PDB file of C-alpha atoms in Angstrom:
ATOM      1  CA  MET A 626     -22.222   8.208  -9.548  1.00  0.00           C
ATOM      2  CA  MET A 627     -23.004   5.588  -6.939  1.00  0.00           C
ATOM      3  CA  ASN A 628     -22.197   1.921  -7.259  1.00  0.00           C
ATOM      4  CA  ASN A 629     -22.568  -1.040  -4.922  1.00  0.00           C
ATOM      5  CA  SER A 630     -19.152  -0.538  -3.318  1.00  0.00           C
ATOM      6  CA  TYR A 631     -19.861   3.107  -2.475  1.00  0.00           C
ATOM      7  CA  ILE A 632     -19.471   3.862   1.221  1.00  0.00           C
ATOM      8  CA  PRO A 633     -20.740   7.252   2.373  1.00  0.00           C
ATOM      9  CA  PRO A 634     -17.931   9.248   4.038  1.00  0.00           C
ATOM     10  CA  GLU A 635     -19.731   9.211   7.383  1.00  0.00           C
ATOM     11  CA  GLN A 636     -19.723   5.378   7.348  1.00  0.00           C
ATOM     12  CA  SER A 637     -16.042   5.055   6.470  1.00  0.00           C
ATOM     13  CA  LEU A 638     -13.798   3.793   9.264  1.00  0.00           C
ATOM     14  CA  ILE A 639     -10.950   5.927   7.949  1.00  0.00           C
ATOM     15  CA  GLU A 640     -10.781   9.688   8.144  1.00  0.00           C
ATOM     16  CA  TYR A 641      -9.079  11.316   5.180  1.00  0.00           C
ATOM     17  CA  PRO A 642      -6.376  12.376   4.879  1.00  0.00           C
ATOM     18  CA  SER A 643      -4.630   9.967   7.247  1.00  0.00           C
ATOM     19  CA  GLN A 644      -1.443   7.969   7.581  1.00  0.00           C
ATOM     20  CA  PHE A 645      -2.265   4.444   6.444  1.00  0.00           C
ATOM     21  CA  PRO A 646       0.129   1.494   6.860  1.00  0.00           C
ATOM     22  CA  ILE A 647       0.140  -1.283   4.249  1.00  0.00           C
ATOM     23  CA  LYS A 648       2.092  -4.529   4.560  1.00  0.00           C
ATOM     24  CA  VAL A 649       3.672  -5.852   1.371  1.00  0.00           C
ATOM     25  CA  MET A 650       5.458  -9.215   1.076  1.00  0.00           C
ATOM     26  CA  GLY A 651       7.686 -10.211  -1.789  1.00  0.00           C
ATOM     27  CA  ALA A 652      10.802 -12.142  -2.698  1.00  0.00           C
ATOM     28  CA  HIS A 653      13.922 -10.765  -1.010  1.00  0.00           C
ATOM     29  CA  VAL A 654      15.539  -9.658  -4.258  1.00  0.00           C
ATOM     30  CA  GLU A 655      17.434  -6.669  -5.593  1.00  0.00           C
ATOM     31  CA  GLY A 656      15.062  -3.863  -6.576  1.00  0.00           C
ATOM     32  CA  PHE A 657      12.014  -4.997  -4.562  1.00  0.00           C
ATOM     33  CA  VAL A 658      12.065  -2.062  -2.117  1.00  0.00           C
ATOM     34  CA  GLU A 659      12.676   0.427  -4.938  1.00  0.00           C
ATOM     35  CA  ALA A 660       9.784  -1.021  -6.962  1.00  0.00           C
ATOM     36  CA  ILE A 661       7.406  -0.602  -4.012  1.00  0.00           C
ATOM     37  CA  VAL A 662       8.608   2.981  -3.456  1.00  0.00           C
ATOM     38  CA  ILE A 663       7.802   3.776  -7.102  1.00  0.00           C
ATOM     39  CA  VAL A 664       4.255   2.404  -6.692  1.00  0.00           C
ATOM     40  CA  ALA A 665       3.749   4.238  -3.377  1.00  0.00           C
ATOM     41  CA  ARG A 666       4.824   7.545  -4.944  1.00  0.00           C
ATOM     42  CA  GLN A 667       2.316   7.108  -7.786  1.00  0.00           C
ATOM     43  CA  PHE A 668      -0.429   7.378  -5.171  1.00  0.00           C
ATOM     44  CA  ASP A 669       1.316   9.560  -2.572  1.00  0.00           C
ATOM     45  CA  PRO A 670       3.871  11.864  -4.253  1.00  0.00           C
ATOM     46  CA  ALA A 671       5.199  12.925  -0.832  1.00  0.00           C
ATOM     47  CA  PHE A 672       5.828   9.299   0.258  1.00  0.00           C
ATOM     48  CA  ASP A 673       8.988   9.115   2.379  1.00  0.00           C
ATOM     49  CA  ALA A 674      10.981   5.953   1.616  1.00  0.00           C
ATOM     50  CA  THR A 675      12.941   6.321   4.876  1.00  0.00           C
ATOM     51  CA  THR A 676       9.770   5.378   6.792  1.00  0.00           C
ATOM     52  CA  ILE A 677       9.620   1.862   5.305  1.00  0.00           C
ATOM     53  CA  GLU A 678       9.890  -0.903   7.885  1.00  0.00           C
ATOM     54  CA  GLN A 679      11.632  -4.037   6.590  1.00  0.00           C
ATOM     55  CA  ARG A 680      11.362  -7.555   8.027  1.00  0.00           C
ATOM     56  CA  PRO A 681      13.172 -10.413   6.279  1.00  0.00           C
ATOM     57  CA  SER A 682      11.585 -13.868   6.634  1.00  0.00           C
ATOM     58  CA  LYS A 683      13.303 -16.421   8.842  1.00  0.00           C
ATOM     59  CA  GLY A 684      14.881 -18.154   5.853  1.00  0.00           C
ATOM     60  CA  GLY A 685      15.724 -14.845   4.210  1.00  0.00           C
ATOM     61  CA  ASN A 686      13.874 -15.672   0.988  1.00  0.00           C
ATOM     62  CA  TYR A 687      11.103 -13.125   1.525  1.00  0.00           C
ATOM     63  CA  LEU A 688      10.977  -9.536   2.667  1.00  0.00           C
ATOM     64  CA  GLY A 689       8.045  -7.940   4.453  1.00  0.00           C
ATOM     65  CA  LEU A 690       7.664  -4.200   4.065  1.00  0.00           C
ATOM     66  CA  THR A 691       5.353  -1.824   5.868  1.00  0.00           C
ATOM     67  CA  ILE A 692       4.781   1.312   3.843  1.00  0.00           C
ATOM     68  CA  THR A 693       2.818   4.184   5.350  1.00  0.00           C
ATOM     69  CA  VAL A 694       1.071   6.349   2.785  1.00  0.00           C
ATOM     70  CA  THR A 695      -1.077   9.426   3.153  1.00  0.00           C
ATOM     71  CA  ALA A 696      -4.532   8.115   2.318  1.00  0.00           C
ATOM     72  CA  THR A 697      -6.693  10.746   0.657  1.00  0.00           C
ATOM     73  CA  SER A 698      -9.696   8.638  -0.406  1.00  0.00           C
ATOM     74  CA  ARG A 699     -11.141   5.158  -0.498  1.00  0.00           C
ATOM     75  CA  GLU A 700     -10.640   5.165  -4.286  1.00  0.00           C
ATOM     76  CA  GLN A 701      -6.950   5.984  -3.891  1.00  0.00           C
ATOM     77  CA  LEU A 702      -6.444   3.127  -1.412  1.00  0.00           C
ATOM     78  CA  ASP A 703      -8.398   0.651  -3.565  1.00  0.00           C
ATOM     79  CA  GLU A 704      -6.304   1.581  -6.584  1.00  0.00           C
ATOM     80  CA  LEU A 705      -3.062   1.350  -4.573  1.00  0.00           C
ATOM     81  CA  TYR A 706      -4.001  -2.150  -3.299  1.00  0.00           C
ATOM     82  CA  ARG A 707      -4.921  -3.212  -6.843  1.00  0.00           C
ATOM     83  CA  THR A 708      -1.612  -1.938  -8.225  1.00  0.00           C
ATOM     84  CA  LEU A 709       0.412  -3.625  -5.482  1.00  0.00           C
ATOM     85  CA  THR A 710      -1.395  -6.985  -5.696  1.00  0.00           C
ATOM     86  CA  THR A 711      -0.888  -7.162  -9.464  1.00  0.00           C
ATOM     87  CA  HIS A 712       2.796  -6.176  -9.271  1.00  0.00           C
ATOM     88  CA  PRO A 713       4.992  -9.088 -10.459  1.00  0.00           C
ATOM     89  CA  MET A 714       7.388  -8.783  -7.469  1.00  0.00           C
ATOM     90  CA  VAL A 715       4.612  -8.799  -4.834  1.00  0.00           C
ATOM     91  CA  LYS A 716       3.330 -12.012  -3.211  1.00  0.00           C
ATOM     92  CA  VAL A 717       0.912 -10.686  -0.561  1.00  0.00           C
ATOM     93  CA  VAL A 718      -0.614  -7.333   0.394  1.00  0.00           C
ATOM     94  CA  LEU A 719      -2.297  -6.810   3.779  1.00  0.00           C
TER      95      LEU A 719
END
């Protein structure tokens, strides 16, 4: 089952499994961190919420989070990015 986005494992820049940091920006509101933890755990059941780095924006309206998940495949990461970018509380995913 090969499609155009298929990257052979030997050409991937990431070795699996590996710790993979993802930056997520959203409004600095109640429940934002918890919502991101729920998404992270869908893709990495062992995700440790105590490892989240938080950086409020200068004005305090936004919150930047760095979550570090255990990446097990390109498909898992693609799906995680897709889920985060479509989440109503998320503004930007890097």
